[in-house]
GROMACS .gro file of C-alpha atoms in nm:
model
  398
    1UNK     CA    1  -3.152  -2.687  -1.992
    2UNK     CA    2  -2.917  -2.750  -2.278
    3UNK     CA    3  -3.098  -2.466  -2.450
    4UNK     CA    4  -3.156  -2.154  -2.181
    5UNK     CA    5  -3.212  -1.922  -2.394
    6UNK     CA    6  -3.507  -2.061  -2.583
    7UNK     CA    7  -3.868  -1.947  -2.508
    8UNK     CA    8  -4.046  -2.173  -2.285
    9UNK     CA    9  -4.176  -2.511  -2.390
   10UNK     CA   10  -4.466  -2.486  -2.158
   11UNK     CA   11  -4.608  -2.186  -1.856
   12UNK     CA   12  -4.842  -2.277  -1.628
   13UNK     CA   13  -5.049  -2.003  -1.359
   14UNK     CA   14  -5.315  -2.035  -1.109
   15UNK     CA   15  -5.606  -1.856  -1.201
   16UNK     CA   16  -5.802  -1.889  -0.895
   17UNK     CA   17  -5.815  -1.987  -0.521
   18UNK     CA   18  -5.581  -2.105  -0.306
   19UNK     CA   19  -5.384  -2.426  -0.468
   20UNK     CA   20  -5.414  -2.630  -0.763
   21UNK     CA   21  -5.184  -2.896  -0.989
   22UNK     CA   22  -5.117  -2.986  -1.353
   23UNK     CA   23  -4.897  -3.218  -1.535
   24UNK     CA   24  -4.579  -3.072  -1.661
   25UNK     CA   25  -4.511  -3.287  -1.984
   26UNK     CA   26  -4.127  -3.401  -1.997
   27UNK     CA   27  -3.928  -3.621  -2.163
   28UNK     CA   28  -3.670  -3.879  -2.004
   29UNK     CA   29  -3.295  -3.834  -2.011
   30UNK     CA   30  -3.397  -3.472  -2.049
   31UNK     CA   31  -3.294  -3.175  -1.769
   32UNK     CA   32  -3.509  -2.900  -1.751
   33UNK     CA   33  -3.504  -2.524  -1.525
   34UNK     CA   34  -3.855  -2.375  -1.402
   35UNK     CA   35  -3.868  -1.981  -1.312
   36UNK     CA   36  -4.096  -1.652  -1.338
   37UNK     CA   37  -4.212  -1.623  -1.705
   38UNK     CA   38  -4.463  -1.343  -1.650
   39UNK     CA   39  -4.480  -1.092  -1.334
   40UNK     CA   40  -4.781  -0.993  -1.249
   41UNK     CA   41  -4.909  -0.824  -0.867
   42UNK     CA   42  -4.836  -1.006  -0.566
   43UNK     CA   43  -4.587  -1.227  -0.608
   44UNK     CA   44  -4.501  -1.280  -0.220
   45UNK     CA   45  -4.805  -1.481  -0.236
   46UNK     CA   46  -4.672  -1.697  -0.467
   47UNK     CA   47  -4.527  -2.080  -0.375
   48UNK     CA   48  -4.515  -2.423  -0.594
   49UNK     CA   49  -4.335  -2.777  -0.543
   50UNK     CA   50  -4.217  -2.998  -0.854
   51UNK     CA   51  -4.025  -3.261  -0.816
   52UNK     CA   52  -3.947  -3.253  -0.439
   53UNK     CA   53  -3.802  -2.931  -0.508
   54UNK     CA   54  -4.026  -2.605  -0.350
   55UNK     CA   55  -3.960  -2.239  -0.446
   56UNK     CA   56  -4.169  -1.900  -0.414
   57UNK     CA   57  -4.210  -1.626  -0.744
   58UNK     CA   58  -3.775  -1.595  -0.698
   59UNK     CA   59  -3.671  -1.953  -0.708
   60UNK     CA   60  -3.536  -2.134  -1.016
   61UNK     CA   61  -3.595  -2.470  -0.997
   62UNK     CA   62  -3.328  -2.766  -1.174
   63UNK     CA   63  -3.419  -3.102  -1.223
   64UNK     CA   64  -3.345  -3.402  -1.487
   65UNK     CA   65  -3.631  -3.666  -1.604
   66UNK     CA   66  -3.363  -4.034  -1.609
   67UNK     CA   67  -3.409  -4.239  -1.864
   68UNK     CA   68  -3.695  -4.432  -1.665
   69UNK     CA   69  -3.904  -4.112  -1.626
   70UNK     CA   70  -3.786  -4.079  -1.206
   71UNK     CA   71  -3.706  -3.732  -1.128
   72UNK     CA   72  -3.452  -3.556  -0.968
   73UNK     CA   73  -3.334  -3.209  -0.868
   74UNK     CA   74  -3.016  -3.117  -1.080
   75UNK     CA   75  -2.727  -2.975  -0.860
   76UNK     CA   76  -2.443  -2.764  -1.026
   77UNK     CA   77  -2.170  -2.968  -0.911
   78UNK     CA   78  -1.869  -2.739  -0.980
   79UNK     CA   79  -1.620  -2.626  -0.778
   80UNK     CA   80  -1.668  -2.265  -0.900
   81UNK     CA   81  -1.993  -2.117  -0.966
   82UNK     CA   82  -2.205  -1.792  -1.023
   83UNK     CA   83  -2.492  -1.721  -0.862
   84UNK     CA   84  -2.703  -1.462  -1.098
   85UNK     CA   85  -2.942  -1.246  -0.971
   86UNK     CA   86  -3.185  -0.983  -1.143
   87UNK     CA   87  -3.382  -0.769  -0.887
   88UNK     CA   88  -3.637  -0.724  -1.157
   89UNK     CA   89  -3.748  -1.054  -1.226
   90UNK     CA   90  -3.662  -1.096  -1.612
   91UNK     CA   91  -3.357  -1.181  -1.667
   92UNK     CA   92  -3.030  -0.949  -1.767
   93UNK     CA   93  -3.226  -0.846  -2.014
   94UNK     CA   94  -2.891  -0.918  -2.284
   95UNK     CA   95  -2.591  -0.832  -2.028
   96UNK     CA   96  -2.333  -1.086  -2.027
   97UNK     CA   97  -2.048  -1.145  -1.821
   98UNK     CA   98  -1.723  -1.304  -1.901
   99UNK     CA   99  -1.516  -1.526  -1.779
  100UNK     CA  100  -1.170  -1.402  -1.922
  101UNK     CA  101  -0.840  -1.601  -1.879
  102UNK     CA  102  -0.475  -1.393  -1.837
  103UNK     CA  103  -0.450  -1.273  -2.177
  104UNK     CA  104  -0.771  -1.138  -2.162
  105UNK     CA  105  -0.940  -1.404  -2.394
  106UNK     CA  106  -1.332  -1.497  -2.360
  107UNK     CA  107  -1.333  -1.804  -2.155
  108UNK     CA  108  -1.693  -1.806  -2.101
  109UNK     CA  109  -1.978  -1.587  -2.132
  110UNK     CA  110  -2.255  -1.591  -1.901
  111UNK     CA  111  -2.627  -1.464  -1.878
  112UNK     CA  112  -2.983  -1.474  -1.685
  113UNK     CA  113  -3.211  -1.532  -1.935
  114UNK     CA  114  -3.514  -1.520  -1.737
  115UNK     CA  115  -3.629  -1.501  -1.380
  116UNK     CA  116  -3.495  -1.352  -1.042
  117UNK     CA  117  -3.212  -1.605  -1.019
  118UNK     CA  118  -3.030  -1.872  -1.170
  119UNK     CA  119  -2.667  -2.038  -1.143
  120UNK     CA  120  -2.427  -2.171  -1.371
  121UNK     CA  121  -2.071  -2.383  -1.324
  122UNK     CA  122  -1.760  -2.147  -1.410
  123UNK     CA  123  -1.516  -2.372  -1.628
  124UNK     CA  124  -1.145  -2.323  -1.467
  125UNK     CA  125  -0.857  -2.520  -1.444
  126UNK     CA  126  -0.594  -2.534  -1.145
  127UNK     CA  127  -0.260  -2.331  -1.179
  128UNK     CA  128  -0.448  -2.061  -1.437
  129UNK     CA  129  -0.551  -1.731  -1.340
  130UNK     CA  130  -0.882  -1.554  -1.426
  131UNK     CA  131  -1.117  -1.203  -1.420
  132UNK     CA  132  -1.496  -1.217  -1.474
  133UNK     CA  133  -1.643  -0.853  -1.584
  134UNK     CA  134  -1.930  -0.713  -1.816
  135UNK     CA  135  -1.855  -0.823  -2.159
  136UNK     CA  136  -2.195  -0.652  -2.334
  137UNK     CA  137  -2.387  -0.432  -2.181
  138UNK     CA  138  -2.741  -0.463  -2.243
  139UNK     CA  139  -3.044  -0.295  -2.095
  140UNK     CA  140  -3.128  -0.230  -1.749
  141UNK     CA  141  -2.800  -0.302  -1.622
  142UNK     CA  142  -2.827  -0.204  -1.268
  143UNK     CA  143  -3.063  -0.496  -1.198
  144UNK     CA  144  -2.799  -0.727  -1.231
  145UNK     CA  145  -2.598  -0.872  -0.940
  146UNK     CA  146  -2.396  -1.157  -0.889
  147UNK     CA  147  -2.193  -1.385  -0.631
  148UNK     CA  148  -1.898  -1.615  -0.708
  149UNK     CA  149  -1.829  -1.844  -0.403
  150UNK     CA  150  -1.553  -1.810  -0.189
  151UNK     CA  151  -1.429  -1.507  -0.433
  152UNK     CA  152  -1.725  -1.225  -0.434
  153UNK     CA  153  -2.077  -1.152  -0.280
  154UNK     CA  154  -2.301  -0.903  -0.456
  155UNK     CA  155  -2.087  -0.796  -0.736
  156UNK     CA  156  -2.287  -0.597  -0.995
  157UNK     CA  157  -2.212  -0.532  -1.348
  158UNK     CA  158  -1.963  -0.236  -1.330
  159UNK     CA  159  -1.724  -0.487  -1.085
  160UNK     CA  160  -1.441  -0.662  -1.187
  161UNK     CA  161  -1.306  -0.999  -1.022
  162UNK     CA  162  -0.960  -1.108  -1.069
  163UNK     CA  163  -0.869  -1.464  -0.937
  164UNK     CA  164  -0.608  -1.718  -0.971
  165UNK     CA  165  -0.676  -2.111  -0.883
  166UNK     CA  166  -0.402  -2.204  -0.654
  167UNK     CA  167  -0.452  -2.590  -0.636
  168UNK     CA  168  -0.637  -2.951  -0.697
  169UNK     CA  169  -0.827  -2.952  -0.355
  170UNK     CA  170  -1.185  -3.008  -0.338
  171UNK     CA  171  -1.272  -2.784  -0.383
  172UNK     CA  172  -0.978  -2.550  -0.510
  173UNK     CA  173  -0.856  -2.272  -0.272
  174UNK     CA  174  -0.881  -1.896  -0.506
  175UNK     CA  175  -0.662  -1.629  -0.428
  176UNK     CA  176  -0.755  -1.235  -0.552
  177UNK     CA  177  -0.399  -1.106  -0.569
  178UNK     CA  178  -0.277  -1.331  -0.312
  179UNK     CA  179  -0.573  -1.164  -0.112
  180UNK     CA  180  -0.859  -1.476  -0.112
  181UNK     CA  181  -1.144  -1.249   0.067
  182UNK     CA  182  -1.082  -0.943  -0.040
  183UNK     CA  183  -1.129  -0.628   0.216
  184UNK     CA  184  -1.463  -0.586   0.393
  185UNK     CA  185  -1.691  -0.318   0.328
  186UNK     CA  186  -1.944  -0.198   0.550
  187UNK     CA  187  -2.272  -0.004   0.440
  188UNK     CA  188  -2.499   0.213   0.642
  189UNK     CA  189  -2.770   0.404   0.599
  190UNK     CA  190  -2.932   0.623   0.889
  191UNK     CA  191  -3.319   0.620   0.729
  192UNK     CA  192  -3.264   0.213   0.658
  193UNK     CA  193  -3.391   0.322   0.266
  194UNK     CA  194  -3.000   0.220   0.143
  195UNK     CA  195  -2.833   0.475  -0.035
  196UNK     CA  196  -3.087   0.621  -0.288
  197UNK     CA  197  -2.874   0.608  -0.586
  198UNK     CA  198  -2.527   0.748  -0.432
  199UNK     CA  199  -2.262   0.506  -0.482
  200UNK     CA  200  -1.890   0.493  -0.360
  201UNK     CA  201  -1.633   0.353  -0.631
  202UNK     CA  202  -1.305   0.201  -0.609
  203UNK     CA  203  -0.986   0.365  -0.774
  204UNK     CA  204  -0.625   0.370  -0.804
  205UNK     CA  205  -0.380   0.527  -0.631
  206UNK     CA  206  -0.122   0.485  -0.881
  207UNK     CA  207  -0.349   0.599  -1.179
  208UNK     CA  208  -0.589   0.857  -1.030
  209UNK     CA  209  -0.728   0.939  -1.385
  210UNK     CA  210  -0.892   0.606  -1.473
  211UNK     CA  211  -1.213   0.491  -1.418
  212UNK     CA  212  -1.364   0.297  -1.139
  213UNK     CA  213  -1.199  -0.019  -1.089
  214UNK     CA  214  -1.556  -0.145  -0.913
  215UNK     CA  215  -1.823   0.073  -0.775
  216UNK     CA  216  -2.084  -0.011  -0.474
  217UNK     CA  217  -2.405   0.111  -0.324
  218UNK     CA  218  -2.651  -0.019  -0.047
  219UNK     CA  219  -3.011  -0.092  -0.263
  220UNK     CA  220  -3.180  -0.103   0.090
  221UNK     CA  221  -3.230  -0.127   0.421
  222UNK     CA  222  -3.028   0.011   0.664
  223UNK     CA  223  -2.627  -0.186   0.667
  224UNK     CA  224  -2.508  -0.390   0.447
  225UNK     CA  225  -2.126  -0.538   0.364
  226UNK     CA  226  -1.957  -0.603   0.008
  227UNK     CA  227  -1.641  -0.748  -0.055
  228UNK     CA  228  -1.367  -0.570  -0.245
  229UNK     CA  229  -1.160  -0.757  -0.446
  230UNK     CA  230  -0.816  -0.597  -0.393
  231UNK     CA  231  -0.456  -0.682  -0.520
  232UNK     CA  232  -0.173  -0.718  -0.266
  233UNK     CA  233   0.092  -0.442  -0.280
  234UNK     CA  234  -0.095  -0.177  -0.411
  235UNK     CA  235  -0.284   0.127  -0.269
  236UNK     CA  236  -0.599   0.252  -0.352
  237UNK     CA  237  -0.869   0.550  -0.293
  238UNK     CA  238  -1.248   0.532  -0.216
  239UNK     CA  239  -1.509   0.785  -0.285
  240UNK     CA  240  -1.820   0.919  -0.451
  241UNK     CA  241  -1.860   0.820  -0.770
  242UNK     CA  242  -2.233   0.846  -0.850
  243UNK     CA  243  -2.422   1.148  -0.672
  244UNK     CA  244  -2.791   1.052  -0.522
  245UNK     CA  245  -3.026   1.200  -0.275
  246UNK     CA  246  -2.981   1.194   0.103
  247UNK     CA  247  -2.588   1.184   0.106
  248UNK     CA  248  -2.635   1.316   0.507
  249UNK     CA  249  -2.765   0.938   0.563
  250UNK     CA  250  -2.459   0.785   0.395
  251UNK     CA  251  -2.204   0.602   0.633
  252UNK     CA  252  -1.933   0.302   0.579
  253UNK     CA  253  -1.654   0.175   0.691
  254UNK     CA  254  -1.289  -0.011   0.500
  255UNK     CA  255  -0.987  -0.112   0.647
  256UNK     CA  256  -1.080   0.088   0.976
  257UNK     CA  257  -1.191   0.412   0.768
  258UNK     CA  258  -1.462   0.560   0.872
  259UNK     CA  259  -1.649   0.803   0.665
  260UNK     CA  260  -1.950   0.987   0.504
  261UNK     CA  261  -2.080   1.076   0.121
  262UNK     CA  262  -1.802   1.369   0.118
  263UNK     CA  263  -1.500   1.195   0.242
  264UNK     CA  264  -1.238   1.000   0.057
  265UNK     CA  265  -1.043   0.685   0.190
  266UNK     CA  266  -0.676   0.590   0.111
  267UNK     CA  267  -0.549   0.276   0.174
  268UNK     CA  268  -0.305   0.046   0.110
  269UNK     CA  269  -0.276  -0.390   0.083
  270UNK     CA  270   0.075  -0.497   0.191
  271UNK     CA  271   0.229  -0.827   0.042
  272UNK     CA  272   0.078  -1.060   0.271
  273UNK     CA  273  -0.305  -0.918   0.234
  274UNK     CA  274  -0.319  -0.713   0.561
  275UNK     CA  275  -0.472  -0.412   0.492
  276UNK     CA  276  -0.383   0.008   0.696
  277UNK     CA  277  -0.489   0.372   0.588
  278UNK     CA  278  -0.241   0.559   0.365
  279UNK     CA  279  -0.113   0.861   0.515
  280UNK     CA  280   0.009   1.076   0.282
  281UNK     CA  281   0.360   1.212   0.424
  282UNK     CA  282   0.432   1.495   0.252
  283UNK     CA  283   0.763   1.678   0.225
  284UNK     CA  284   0.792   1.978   0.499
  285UNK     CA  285   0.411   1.907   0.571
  286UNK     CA  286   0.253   2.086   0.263
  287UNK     CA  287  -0.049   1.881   0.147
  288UNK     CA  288  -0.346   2.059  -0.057
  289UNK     CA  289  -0.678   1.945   0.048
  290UNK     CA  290  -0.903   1.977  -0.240
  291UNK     CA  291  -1.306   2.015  -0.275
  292UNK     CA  292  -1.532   1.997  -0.466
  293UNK     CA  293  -1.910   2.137  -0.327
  294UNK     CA  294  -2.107   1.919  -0.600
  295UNK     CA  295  -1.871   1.580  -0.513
  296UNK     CA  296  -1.815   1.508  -0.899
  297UNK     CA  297  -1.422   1.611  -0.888
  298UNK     CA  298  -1.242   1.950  -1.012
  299UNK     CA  299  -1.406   1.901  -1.416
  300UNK     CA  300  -1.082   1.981  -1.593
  301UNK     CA  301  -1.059   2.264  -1.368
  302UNK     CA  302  -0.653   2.259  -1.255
  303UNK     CA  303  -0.433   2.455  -1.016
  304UNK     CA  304  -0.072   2.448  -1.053
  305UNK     CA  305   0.265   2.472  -0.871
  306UNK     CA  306   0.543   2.702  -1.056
  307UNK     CA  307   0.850   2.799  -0.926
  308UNK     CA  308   1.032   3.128  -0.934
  309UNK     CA  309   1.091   3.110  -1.261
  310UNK     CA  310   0.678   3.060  -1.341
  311UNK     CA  311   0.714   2.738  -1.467
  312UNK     CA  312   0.467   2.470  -1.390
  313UNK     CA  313   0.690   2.179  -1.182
  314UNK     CA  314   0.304   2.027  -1.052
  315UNK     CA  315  -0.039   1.957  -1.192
  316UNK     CA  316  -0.311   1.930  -0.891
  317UNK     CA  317  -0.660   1.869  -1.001
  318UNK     CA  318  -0.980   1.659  -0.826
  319UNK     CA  319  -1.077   1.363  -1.044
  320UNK     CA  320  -1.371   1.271  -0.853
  321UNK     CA  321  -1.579   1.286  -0.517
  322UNK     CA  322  -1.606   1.616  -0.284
  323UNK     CA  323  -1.245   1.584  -0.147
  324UNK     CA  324  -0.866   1.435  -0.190
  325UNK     CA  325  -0.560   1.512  -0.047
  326UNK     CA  326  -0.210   1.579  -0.268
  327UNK     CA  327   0.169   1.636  -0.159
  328UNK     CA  328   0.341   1.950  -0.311
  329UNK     CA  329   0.665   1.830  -0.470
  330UNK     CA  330   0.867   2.136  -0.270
  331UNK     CA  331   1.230   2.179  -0.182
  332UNK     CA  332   1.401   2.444   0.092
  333UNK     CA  333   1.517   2.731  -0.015
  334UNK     CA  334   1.323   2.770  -0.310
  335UNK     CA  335   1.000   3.024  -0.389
  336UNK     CA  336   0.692   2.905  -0.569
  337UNK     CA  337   0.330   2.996  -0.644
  338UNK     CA  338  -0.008   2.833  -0.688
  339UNK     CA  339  -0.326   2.940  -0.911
  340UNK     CA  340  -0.520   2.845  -1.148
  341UNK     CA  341  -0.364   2.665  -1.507
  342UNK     CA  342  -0.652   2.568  -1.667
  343UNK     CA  343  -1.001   2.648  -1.641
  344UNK     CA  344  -1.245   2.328  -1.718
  345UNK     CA  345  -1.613   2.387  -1.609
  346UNK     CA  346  -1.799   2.430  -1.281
  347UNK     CA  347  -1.463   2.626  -1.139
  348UNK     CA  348  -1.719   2.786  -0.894
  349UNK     CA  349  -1.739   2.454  -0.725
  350UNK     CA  350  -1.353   2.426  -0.623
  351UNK     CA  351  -1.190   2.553  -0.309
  352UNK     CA  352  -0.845   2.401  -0.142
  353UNK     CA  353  -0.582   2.484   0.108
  354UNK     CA  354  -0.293   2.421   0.211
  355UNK     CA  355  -0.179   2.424   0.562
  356UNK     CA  356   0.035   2.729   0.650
  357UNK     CA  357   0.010   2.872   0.325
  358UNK     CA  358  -0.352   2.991   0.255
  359UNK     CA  359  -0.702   2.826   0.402
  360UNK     CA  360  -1.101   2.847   0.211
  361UNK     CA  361  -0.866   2.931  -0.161
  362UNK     CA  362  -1.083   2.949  -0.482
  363UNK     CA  363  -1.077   2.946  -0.840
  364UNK     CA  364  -0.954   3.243  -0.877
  365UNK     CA  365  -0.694   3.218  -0.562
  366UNK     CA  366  -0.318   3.312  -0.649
  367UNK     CA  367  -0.053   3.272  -0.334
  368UNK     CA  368   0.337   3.304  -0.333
  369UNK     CA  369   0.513   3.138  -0.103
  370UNK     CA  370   0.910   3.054  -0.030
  371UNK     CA  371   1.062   2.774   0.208
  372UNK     CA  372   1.380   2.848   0.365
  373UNK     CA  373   1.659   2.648   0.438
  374UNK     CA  374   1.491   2.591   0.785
  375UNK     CA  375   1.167   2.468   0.653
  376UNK     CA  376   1.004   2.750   0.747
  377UNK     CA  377   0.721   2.942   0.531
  378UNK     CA  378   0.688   3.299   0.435
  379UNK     CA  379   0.359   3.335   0.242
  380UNK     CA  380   0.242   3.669   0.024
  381UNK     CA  381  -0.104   3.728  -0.164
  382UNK     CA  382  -0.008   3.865  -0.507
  383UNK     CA  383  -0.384   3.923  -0.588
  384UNK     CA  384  -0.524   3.969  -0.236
  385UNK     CA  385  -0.588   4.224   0.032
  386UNK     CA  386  -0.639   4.180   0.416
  387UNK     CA  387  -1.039   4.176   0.497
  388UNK     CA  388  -1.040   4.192   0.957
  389UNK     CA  389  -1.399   4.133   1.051
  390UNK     CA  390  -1.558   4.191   1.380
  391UNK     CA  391  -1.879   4.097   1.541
  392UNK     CA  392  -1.976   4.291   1.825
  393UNK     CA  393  -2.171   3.996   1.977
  394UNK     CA  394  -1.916   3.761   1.933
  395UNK     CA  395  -2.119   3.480   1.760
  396UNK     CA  396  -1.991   3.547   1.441
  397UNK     CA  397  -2.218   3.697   1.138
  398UNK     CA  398  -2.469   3.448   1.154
   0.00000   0.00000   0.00000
């Protein structure tokens, strides 16, 4: 065990019937782990005792031989561990994830090197603060998972984990921002097949542009919950980040947001950890609700507020997912217009509106509209033309 990522000393199989034993050759005062070295079919099948300790083709077995030749199952005692997991069987396959302290210095690094599971002892001290993320990426990444207790459950290797070890108790309470659990997340899926490769991610409110800051999916089955790790006084938005098949199935729930594959959650985390849906209260009630029919964001397309003077005072673009909402910075009395700044690709995919001003708008939309001094809107169509349609059934044109 002091050497993991050795090759085997020894494997051992059964090659036929129902049960057999052999004699695992081990020296004393020596610890030793015992996992999958080769899959092969059938592995439900599979079960095997050593050492008082009985497991099935996922179990990793610890003991230590003493230095009379008893053995002994070896138990991580730590007050902080990791709980690794590789839904293929073989390890992470060279990912590593770090243990990083506050200035972002490698703590610890730490790997599967074989198997479905393992565990090893995270090495912390009280009073210091901490983040654990993906430090090399190696192949097959999105086997990996992995739990830290009383912190995160099924984290995988895009997530990040920030933590802080408040005090000496045994063992230490953890705090996430002042937030210990983090905010639950609730999976479904209406087949029960999980989400067949659509994921939702995690993002900033304040910095809309950056990446993820963790993403999430249900592998299988039909509900499932995550925790995410938030940070008290700050607001956040969920949506699509990774596009599968069967979005229609796709359900979930955060912070009492309910929602699909197309819809986008704002919230926010007070200073105490409680958590309530932003509402975004916009000045004289003019929000644009943006969409995008593919659900990967606007692509660089952008649409922008000038005033009367056609200057841009507003950049409004989609960064990801099918939808988003966005305040118009406006004031009373003044005129503006909206279209079209700068054309990135897939501009056929955008529409927005904006309530009282102009509903279903495109690409290639261009409105004019003035507030006056009463709030009130007058709107005109520079580039349009009134289309009335009738249908003499009255079922519309079908």
């Amino acid at each position: 065990m002091d050497d993991e990522g050795a090759g085997a000393i020894s494997t051992y199989t059964l090659y036929s019937g129902s049960e057999g034993e052999e004699i695992v050759v081990v020296q004393n005062s020596t610890c030793y782990s015992m996992y999958v070295e080769a899959l092969g079919a059938y592995g439900s099948e599979v079960s095997w005792e050593i050492c008082g300790i009985e497991g099935g083709i996922e179990t990793t077995a610890y003991f230590c031989i003493d230095d009379v030749g008893s053995c002994s199952e070896y138990v991580h005692d730590c007050d902080l561990k990791m709980d690794m997991y590789d839904s293929w069987g073989d390890g992470w396959n060279g990912n590593t994830i770090s243990l990083y302290d506050d200035s972002d210095e490698v703590v610890q690094e730490v790997t599967l090197y074989g198997g479905f599971s393992g565990v090893e002892c995270l090495d912390v001290e009280v009073g210091q603060c901490y983040s654990v993320k993906l430090s090399e990426e190696g192949s097959y990444a999105e086997e990996v998972t992995f739990s830290i207790n009383g912190i995160v459950n099924d984290a995988n290797y895009q997530s990040e984990v920030s933590f802080c070890v408040d005090n000496s108790t045994s063992p230490p309470e953890y705090s996430t921002g002042g937030n210990q659990y983090g905010v639950a997340f609730s999976m479904f899926d209406s087949w029960g097949d999980g989400w067949n490769g659509n994921s939702l991610g995690l993002f900033s409110l304040e910095d809309p542009a950056a990446d993820a800051i963790s993403t999430y999916t249900l592998y299988s089955g039909s509900e499932g919950e995550e925790i995410v790790v938030v940070q008290n006084s700050t607001c956040y938005s969920m949506y699509v980040e990774t596009v599968g098949s069967w979005g229609s199935e796709v359900s979930w729930e955060i912070c009492d947001i309910e929602g699909g594959i197309d819809t986008t959650a704002y919230f926010c985390i007070d200073d105490v950890g409680s958590c309530s849906e932003y509402v975004h209260d916009c000045n004289y009630n003019l929000t644009v609700h943006k969409f995008d029919s593919w659900g990967d964001g606007w692509n660089g397309n952008i649409i922008s507020l000038y005033d009367d003077s056609d200057e841009a005072i507003q950049n409004v673009t989609l960064y990801g997912g099918f939808s988003g909402v966005e305040c118009l910075d406006v004031e009373l009395g003044q005129c503006y217009s909206l279209k079209l700044s700068e054309e990135g690709s897939w501009p056929e995919e955008i529409t927005w509106a904006v309530e009282g001003v102009v509903d279903n708008a495109h690409s290639q939309t261009e409105v004019s509209f003035c507030l006056d001094d009463g709030g009130q809107i007058t709107v005109d169509y520079p580039n349009g033309l009134t289309l009335t349609m009738f249908d003499s059934w009255g079922d519309g044109w079908n």
